Short mmCIF file of C-alpha atoms (C1' of nucleotides) in Angstrom, two decimals:
data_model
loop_
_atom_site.label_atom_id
_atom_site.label_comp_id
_atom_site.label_asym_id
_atom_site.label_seq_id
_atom_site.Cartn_x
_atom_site.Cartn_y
_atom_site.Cartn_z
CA UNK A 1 36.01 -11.76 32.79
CA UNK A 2 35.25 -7.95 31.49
CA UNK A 3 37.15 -6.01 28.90
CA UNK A 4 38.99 -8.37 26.52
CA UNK A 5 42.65 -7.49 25.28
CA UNK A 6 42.89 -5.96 21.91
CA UNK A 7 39.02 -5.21 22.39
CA UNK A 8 37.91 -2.28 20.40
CA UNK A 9 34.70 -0.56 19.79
CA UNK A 10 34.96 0.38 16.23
CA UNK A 11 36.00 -3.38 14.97
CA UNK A 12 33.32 -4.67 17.25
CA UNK A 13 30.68 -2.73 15.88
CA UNK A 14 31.88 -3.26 12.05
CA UNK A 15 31.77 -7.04 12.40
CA UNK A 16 28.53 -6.85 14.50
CA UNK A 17 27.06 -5.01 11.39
CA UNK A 18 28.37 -7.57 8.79
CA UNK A 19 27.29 -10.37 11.27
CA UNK A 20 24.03 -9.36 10.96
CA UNK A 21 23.42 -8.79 7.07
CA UNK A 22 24.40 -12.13 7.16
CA UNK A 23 22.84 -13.64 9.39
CA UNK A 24 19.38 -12.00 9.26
CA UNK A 25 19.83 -12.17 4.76
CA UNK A 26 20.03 -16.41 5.44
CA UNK A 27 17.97 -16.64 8.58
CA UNK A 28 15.26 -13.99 8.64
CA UNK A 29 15.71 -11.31 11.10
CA UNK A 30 13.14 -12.74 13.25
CA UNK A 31 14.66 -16.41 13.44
CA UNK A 32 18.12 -14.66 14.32
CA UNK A 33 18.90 -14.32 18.12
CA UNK A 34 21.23 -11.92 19.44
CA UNK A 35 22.82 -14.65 21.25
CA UNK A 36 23.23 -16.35 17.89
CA UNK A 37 24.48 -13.02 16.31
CA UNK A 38 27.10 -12.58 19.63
CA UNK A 39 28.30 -15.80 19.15
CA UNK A 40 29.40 -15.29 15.33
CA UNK A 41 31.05 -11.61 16.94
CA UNK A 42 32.58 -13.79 19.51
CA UNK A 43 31.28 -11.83 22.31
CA UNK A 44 28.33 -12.11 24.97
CA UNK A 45 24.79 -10.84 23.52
CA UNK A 46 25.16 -8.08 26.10
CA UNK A 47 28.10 -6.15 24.61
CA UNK A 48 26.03 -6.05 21.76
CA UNK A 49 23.41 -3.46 23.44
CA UNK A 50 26.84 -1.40 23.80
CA UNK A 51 26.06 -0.47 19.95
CA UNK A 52 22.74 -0.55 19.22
CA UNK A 53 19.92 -0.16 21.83
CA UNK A 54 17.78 -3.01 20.60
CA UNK A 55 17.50 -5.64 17.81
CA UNK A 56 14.78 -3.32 15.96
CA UNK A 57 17.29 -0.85 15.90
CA UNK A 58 20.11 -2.43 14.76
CA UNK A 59 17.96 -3.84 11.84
CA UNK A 60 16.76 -0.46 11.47
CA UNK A 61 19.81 0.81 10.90
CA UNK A 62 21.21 -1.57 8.07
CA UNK A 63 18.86 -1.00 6.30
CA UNK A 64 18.60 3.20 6.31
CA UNK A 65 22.46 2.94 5.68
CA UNK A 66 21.46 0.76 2.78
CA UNK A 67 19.01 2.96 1.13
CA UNK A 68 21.01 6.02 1.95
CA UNK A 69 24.07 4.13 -0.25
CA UNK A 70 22.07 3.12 -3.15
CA UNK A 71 20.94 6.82 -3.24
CA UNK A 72 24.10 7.97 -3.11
CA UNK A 73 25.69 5.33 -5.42
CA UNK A 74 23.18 6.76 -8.56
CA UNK A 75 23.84 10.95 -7.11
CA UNK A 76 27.61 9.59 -8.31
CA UNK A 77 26.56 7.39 -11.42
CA UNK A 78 24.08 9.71 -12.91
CA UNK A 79 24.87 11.22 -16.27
CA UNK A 80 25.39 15.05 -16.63
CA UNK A 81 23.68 14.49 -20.18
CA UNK A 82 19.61 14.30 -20.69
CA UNK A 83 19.42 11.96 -23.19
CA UNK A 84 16.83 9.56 -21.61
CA UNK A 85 18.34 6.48 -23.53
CA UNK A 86 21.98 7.35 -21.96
CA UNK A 87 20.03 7.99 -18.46
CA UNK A 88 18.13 4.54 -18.65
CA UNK A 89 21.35 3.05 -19.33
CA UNK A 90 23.18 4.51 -16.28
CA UNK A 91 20.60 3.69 -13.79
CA UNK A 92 20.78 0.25 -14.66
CA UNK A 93 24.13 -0.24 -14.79
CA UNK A 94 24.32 1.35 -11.03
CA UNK A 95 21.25 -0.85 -9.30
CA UNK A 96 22.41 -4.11 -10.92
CA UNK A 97 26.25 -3.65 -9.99
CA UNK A 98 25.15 -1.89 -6.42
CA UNK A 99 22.91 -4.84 -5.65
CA UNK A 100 25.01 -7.77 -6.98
CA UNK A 101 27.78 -5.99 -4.84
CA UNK A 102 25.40 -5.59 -1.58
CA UNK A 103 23.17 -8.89 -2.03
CA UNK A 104 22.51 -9.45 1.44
CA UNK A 105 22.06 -6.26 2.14
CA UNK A 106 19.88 -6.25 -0.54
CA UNK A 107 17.80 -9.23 0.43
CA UNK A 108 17.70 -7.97 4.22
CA UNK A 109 15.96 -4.38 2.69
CA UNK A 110 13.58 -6.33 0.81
CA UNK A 111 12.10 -8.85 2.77
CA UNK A 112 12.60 -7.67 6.48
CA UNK A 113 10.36 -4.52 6.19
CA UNK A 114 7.41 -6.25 7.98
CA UNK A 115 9.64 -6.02 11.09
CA UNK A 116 9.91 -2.79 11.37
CA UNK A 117 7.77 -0.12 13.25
CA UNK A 118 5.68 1.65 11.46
CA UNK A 119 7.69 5.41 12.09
CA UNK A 120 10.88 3.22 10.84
CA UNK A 121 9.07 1.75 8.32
CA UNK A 122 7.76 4.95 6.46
CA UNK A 123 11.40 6.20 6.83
CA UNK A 124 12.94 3.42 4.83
CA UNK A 125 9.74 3.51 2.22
CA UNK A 126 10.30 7.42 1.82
CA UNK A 127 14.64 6.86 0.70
CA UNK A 128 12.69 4.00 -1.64
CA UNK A 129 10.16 6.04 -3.52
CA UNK A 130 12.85 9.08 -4.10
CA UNK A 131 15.25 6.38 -5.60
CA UNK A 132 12.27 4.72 -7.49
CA UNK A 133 11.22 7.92 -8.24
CA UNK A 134 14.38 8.81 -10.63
CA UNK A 135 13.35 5.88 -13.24
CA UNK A 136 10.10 6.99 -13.55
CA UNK A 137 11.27 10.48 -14.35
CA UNK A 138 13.51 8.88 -16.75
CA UNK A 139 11.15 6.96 -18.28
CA UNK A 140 8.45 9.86 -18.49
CA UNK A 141 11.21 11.90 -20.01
CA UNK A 142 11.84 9.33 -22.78
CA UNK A 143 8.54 8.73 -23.64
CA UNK A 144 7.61 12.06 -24.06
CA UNK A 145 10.20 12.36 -26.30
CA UNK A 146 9.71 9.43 -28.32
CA UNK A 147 12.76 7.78 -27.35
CA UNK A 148 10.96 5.06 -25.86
CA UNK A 149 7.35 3.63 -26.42
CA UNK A 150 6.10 2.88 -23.07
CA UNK A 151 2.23 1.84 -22.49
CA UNK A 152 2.74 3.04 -18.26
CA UNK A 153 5.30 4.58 -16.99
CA UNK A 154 4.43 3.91 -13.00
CA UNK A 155 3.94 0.40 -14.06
CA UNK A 156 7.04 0.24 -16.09
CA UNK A 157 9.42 1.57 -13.15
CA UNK A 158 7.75 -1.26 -11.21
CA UNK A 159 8.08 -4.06 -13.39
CA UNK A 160 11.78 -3.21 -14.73
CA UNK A 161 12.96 -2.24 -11.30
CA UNK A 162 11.24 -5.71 -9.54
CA UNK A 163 13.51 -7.63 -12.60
CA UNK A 164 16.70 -5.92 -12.00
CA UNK A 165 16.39 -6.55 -8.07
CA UNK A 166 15.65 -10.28 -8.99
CA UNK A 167 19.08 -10.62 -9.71
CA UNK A 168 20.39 -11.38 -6.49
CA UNK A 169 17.81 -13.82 -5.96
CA UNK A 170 19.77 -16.45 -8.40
CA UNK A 171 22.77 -14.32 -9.21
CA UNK A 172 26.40 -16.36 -7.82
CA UNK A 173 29.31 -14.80 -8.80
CA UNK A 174 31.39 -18.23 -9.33
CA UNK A 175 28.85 -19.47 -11.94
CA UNK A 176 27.75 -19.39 -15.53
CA UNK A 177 28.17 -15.40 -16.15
CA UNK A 178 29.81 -12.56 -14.90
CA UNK A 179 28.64 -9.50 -13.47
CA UNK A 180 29.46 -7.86 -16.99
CA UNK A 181 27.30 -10.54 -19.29
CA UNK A 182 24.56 -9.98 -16.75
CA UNK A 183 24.59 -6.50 -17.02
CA UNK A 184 24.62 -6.56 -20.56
CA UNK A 185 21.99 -8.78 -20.78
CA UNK A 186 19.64 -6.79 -19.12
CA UNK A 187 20.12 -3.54 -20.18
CA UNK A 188 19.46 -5.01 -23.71
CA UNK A 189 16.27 -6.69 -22.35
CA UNK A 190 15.42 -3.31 -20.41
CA UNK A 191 15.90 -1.07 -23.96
CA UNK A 192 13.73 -3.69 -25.68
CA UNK A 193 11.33 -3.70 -22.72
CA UNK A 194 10.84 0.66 -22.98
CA UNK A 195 10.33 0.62 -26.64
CA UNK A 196 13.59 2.56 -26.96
CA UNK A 197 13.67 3.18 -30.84
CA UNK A 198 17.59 3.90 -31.72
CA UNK A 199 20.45 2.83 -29.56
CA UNK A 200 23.40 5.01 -29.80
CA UNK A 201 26.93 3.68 -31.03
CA UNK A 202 28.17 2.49 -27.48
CA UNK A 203 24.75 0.13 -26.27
CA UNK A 204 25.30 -1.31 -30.00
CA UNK A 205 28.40 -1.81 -29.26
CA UNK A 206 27.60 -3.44 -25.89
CA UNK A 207 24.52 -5.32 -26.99
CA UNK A 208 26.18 -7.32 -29.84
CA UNK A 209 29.22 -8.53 -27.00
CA UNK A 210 25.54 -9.62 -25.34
CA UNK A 211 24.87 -12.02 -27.52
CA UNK A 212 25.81 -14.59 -25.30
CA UNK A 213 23.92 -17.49 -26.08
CA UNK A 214 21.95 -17.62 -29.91
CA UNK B 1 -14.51 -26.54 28.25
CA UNK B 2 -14.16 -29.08 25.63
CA UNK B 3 -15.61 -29.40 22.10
CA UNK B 4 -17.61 -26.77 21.67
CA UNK B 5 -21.14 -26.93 20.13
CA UNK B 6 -20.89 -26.98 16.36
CA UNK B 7 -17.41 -27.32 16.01
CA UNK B 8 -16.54 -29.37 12.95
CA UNK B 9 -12.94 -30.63 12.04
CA UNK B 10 -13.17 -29.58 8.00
CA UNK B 11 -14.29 -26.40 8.49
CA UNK B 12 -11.53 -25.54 11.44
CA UNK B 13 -8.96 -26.99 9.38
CA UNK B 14 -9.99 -24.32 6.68
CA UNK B 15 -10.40 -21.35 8.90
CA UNK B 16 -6.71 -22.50 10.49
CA UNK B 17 -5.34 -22.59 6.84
CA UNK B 18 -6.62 -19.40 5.64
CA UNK B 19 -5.73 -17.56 8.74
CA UNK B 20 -2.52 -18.78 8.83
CA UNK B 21 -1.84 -17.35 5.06
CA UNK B 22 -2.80 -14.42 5.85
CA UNK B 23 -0.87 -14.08 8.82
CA UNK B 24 2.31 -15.25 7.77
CA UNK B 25 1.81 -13.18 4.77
CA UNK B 26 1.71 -9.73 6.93
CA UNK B 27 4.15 -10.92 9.59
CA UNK B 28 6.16 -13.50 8.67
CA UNK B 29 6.57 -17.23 9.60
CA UNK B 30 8.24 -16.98 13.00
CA UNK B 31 6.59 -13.58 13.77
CA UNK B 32 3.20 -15.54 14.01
CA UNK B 33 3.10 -17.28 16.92
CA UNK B 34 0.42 -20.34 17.65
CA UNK B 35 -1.34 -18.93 20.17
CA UNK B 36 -1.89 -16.03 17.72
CA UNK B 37 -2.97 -18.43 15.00
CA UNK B 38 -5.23 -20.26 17.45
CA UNK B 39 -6.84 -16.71 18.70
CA UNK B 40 -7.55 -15.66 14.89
CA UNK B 41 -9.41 -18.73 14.66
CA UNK B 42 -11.18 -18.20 18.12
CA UNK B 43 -9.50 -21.71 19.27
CA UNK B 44 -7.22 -22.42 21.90
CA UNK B 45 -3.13 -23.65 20.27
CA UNK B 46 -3.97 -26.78 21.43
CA UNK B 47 -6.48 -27.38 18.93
CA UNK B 48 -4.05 -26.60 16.27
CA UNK B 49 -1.92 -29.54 16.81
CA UNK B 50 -5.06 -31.76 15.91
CA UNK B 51 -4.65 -30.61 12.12
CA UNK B 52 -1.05 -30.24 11.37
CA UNK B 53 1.45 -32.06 13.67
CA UNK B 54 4.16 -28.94 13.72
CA UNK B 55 4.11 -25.13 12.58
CA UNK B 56 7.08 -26.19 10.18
CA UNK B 57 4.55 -28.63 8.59
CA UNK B 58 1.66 -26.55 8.41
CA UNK B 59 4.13 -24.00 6.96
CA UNK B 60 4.65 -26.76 4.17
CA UNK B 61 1.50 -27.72 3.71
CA UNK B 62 0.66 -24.12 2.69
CA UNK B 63 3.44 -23.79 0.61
CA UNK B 64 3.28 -27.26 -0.97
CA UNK B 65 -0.46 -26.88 -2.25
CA UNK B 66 0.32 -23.17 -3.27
CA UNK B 67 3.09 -24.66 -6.04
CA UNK B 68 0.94 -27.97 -6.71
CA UNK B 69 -2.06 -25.13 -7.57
CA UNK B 70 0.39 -23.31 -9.43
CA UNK B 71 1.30 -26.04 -11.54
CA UNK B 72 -2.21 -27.58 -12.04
CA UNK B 73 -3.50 -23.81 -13.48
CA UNK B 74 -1.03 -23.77 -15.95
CA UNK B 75 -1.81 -27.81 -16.66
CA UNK B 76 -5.52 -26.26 -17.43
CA UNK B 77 -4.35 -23.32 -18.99
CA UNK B 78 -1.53 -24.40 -21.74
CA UNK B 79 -2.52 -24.08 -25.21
CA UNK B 80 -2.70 -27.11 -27.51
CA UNK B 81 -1.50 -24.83 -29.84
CA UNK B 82 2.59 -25.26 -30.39
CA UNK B 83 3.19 -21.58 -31.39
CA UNK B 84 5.54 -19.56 -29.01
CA UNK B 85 3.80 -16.10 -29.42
CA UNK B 86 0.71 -17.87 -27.98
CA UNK B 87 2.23 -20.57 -25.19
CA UNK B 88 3.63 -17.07 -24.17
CA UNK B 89 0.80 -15.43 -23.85
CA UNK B 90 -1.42 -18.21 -22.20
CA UNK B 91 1.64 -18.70 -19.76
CA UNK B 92 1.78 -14.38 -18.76
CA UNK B 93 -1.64 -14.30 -18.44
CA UNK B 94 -2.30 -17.58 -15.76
CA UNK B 95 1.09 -16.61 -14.20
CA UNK B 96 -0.83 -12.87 -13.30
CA UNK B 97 -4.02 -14.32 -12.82
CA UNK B 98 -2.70 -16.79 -10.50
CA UNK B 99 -0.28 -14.53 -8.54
CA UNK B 100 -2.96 -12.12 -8.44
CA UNK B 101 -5.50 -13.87 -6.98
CA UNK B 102 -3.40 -15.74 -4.29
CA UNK B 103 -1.34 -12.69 -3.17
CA UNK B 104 -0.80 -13.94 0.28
CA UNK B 105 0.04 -17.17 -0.54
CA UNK B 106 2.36 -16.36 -2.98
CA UNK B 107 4.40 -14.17 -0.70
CA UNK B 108 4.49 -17.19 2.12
CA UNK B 109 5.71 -19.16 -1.00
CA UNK B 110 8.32 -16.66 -1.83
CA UNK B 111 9.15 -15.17 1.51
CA UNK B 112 9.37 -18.50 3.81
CA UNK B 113 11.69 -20.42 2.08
CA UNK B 114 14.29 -20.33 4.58
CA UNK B 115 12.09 -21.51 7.73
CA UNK B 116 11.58 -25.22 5.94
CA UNK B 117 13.84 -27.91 6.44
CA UNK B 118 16.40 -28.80 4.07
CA UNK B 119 13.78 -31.80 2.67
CA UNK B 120 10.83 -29.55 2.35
CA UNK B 121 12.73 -26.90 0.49
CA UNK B 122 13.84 -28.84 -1.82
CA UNK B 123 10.38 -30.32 -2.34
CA UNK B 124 8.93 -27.15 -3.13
CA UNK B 125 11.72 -26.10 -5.17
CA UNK B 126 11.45 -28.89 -7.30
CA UNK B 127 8.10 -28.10 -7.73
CA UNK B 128 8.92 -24.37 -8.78
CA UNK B 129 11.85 -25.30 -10.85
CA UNK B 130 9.31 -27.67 -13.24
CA UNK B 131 6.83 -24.45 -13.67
CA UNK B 132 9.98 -22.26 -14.40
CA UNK B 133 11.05 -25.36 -17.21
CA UNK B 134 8.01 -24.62 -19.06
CA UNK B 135 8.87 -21.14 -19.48
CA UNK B 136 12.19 -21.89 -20.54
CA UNK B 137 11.15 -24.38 -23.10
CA UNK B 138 8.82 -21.86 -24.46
CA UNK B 139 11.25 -19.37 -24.82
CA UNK B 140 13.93 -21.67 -26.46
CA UNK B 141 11.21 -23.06 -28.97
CA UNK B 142 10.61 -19.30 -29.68
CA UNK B 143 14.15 -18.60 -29.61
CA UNK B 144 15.21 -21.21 -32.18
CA UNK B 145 12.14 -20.79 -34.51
CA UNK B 146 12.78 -16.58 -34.72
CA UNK B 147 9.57 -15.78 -33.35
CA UNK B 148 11.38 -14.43 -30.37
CA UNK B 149 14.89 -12.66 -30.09
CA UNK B 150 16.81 -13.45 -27.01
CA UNK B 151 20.17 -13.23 -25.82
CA UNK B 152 19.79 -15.55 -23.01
CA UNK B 153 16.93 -18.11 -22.24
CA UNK B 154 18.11 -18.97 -18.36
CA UNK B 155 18.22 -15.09 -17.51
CA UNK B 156 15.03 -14.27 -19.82
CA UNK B 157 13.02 -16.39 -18.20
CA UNK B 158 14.47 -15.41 -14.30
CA UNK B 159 13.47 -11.74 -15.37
CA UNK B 160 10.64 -12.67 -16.81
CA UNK B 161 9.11 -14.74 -13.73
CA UNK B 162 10.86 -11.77 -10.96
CA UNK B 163 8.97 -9.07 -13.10
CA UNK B 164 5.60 -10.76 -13.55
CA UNK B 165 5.49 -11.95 -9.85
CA UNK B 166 6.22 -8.63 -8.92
CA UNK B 167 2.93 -7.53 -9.44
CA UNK B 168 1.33 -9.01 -6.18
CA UNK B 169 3.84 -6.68 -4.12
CA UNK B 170 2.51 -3.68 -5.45
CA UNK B 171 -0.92 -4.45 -6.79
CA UNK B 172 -4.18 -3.67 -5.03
CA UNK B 173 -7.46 -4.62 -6.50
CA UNK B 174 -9.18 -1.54 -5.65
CA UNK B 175 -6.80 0.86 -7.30
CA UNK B 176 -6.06 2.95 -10.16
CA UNK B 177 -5.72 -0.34 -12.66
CA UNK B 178 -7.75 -3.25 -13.28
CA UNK B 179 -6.63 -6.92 -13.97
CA UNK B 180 -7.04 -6.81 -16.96
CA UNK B 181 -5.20 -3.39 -18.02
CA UNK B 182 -2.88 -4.87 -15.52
CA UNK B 183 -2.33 -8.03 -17.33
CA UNK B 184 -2.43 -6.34 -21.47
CA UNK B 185 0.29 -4.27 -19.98
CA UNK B 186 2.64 -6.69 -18.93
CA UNK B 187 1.50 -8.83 -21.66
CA UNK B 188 3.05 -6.23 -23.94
CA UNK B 189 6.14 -5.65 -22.14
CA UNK B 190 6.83 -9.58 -22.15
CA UNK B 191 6.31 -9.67 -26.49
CA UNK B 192 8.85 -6.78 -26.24
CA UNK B 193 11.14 -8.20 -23.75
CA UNK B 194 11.68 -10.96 -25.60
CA UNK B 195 11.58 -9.07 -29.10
CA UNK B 196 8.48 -10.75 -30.63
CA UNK B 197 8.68 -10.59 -34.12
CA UNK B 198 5.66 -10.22 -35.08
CA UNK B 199 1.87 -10.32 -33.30
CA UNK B 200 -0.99 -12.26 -33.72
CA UNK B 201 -4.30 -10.48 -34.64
CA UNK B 202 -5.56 -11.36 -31.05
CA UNK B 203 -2.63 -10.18 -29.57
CA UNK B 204 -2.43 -6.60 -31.30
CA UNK B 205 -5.71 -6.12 -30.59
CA UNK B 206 -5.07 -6.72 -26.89
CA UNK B 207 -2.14 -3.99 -26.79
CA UNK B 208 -4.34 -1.48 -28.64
CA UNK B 209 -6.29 -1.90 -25.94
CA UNK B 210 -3.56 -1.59 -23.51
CA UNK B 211 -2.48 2.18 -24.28
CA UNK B 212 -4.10 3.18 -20.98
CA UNK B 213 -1.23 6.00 -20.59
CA UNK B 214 0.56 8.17 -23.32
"C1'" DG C 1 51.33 5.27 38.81
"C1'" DA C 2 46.78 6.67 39.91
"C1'" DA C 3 42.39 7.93 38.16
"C1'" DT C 4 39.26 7.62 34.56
"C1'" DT C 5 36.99 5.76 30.77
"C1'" DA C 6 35.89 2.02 27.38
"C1'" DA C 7 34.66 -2.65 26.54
"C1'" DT C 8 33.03 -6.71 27.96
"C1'" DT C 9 31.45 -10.69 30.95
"C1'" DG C 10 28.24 -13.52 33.56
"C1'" DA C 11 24.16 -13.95 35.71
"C1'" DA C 12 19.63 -12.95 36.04
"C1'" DC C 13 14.71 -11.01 34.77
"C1'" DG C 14 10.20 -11.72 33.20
"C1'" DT C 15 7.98 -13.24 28.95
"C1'" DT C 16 6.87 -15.91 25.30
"C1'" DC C 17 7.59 -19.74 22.47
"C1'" DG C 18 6.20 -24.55 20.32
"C1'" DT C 19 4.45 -28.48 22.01
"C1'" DT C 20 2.40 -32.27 25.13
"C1'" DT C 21 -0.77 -34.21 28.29
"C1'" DT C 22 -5.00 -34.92 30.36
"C1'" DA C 23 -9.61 -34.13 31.01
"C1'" DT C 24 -14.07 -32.88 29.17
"C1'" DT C 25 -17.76 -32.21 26.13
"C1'" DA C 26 -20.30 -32.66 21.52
"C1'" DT C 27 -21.45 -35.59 17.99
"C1'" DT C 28 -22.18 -39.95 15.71
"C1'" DA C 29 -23.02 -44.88 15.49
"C1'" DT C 30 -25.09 -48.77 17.54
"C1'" DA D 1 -29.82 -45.17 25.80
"C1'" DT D 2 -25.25 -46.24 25.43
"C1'" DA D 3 -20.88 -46.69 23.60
"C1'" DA D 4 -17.43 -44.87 20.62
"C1'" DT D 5 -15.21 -41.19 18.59
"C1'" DA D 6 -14.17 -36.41 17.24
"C1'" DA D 7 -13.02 -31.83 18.74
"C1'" DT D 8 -11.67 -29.00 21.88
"C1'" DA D 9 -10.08 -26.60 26.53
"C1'" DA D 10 -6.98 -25.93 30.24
"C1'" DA D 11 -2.82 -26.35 32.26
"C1'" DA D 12 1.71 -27.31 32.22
"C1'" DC D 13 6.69 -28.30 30.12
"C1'" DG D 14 11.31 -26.90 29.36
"C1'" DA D 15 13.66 -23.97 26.34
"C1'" DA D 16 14.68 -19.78 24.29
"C1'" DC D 17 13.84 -15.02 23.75
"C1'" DG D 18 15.28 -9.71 24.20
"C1'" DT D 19 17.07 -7.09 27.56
"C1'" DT D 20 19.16 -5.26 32.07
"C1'" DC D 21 22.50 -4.88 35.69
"C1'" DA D 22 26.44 -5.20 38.43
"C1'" DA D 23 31.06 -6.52 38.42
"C1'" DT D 24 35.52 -6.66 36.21
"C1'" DT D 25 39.31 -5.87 33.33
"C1'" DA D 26 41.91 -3.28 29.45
"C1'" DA D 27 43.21 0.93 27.66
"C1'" DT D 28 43.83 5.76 28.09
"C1'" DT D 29 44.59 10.14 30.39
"C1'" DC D 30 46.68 12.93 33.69
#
DNA sequence: GAATTAATTGAACGTTCGTTTTATTATTAT
DNA sequence: ATAATAATAAAACGAACGTTCAATTAATTC
């Protein structure tokens, strides 16, 4: 056999994308075979090298378009206003609901770094530290303001950004809470965690529908 | 060749162990290969097969006595003392130490999950689940007694855990912070996290200390 | 409808993998 | 000294790996 009817690049290449998140998010990109990742495509493992000129690259390239959209996502979400408490509140609203929506995506980003060269690797680490790089702006702004009370900011960003990317690890859609108590629940437990000293009217109003469990 | 002259089972059996942490630790499970394991030891594979009878099993092993450690530390390390503020506190600071002392094994513990058979992972979840329990009950006792405020135990104690563990990705002994700043740090953003009431004299003292950054 | 291009198959390449087997040497016990 | 045992080397196993190549068919263009 050769071309397939109905065949078509663009589908192909879609579902051998999704495939892959998949696949590499519950296998490890190292324990998934290209033959394994045809097979789910329903195709050979050569028509794969039709899209992307090795398994490196293809890996490489899930997870640039994944840093790319988180940047992009907060370019959207971010607040015209200054007010750091208003900022802090957007940028965690945006990377829990981005990577709740995108949690293998997510989980592929995170762990699979060790797999990549080192040019590729410094690449994805560079989109990482920009986006990283907008909390701890926020954060110095606020506590040079007073609005928040923070002992380090560096150490902050790392500590309340490592929390708010643990939610995929136990996060399930079709249990306990919804995407909305979660959210709430952590953007109270973020304000607590900066120190922030007076919420405005709308986190009041979302932090007493938090109150989820006494 | 056979043995070799001064070749001694225990102290192989170490050096194969402590190799194999760090190696799975920098390139993953099924990126390090036996041969490689066996060459970092300055042993042929063949020899490996003496100590543990698979790779999956010596994965295990690893991962097994990693948790079992865990747990023991914290056996040594929880107060007599019933009072919330100060099971908190002993349970931050053995979690850090811990985590911060084994940082390779605790990334093959929380990377590798996925390469262990269906029996083994549950084994060491079990195992992580009862550490995680003694947060939670600590958090509930504070919870229902008012020393702490908390909207949700189950997610507290997920962010809680994510955030502290967090450290060993981005912490480097040699490096702007020590331990200890480290640890009164976090210490502080836990007491606030959970809205600590109010601090012990040992504890206050510890965060005055902790103002490393404005 | 013929020529061209796009999409895919099937087979093969050399390499590496985890593991097993057998032989050999060092150490320990008798 | 000799026998038993512990620790390793060396070689080999079949299977699986990422990748390449030539052939073939579907879709598109002229």
């Amino acid at each position: 056999m050769a071309r397939t009817t109905g065949s078509d690049g663009e589908k192909t290449e879609a579902a051998v994308r999704e495939a892959a998140v998949n696949l590499i998010a519950r296998q490890g990109y190292e324990a998934m075979s290209m033959r394994q990742l045809a097979a789910e495509v329903g195709v050979q493992a050569a028509a794969l090298y039709r899209y992307f000129p090795t398994k490196e690259e293809l890996l490489f390239t899930l997870m640039r378009e994944h840093m790319e959209g988180l940047g992009a996502a907060w370019e959207r979400a971010r607040p015209a206003d200054a007010e750091p408490r208003r900022r802090l509140s957007a940028y965690v609203r945006n990377h829990i609901a981005f990577h709740i929506e995108r949690r293998h995506a997510t989980h592929v980003s995170n762990m699979e770094l060790r797999s990549l060269s080192p040019e590729r690797l410094t690449h994805i680490l560079r989109l990482r530290t920009a986006y990283e790089k907008e909390l701890r702006a926020i954060l110095r702004d606020g506590a040079d303001s007073g609005a928040f009370s923070i002992d380090d900011v560096g150490l902050t960003a790392m500590a309340l950004i490592q929390m708010m990317t643990g939610v995929i690890v136990w996060f399930r859609p079709d249990e306990r809470l919804s995407i909305a108590e979660v959210t709430a629940t952590y953007l109270s437990m973020t304000m607590r965690l900066v120190g922030a000293k007076v919420e405005s009217t709308e986190e009041r109003h979302v932090h007493e529908h938090a109150q989820l469990r006494a």
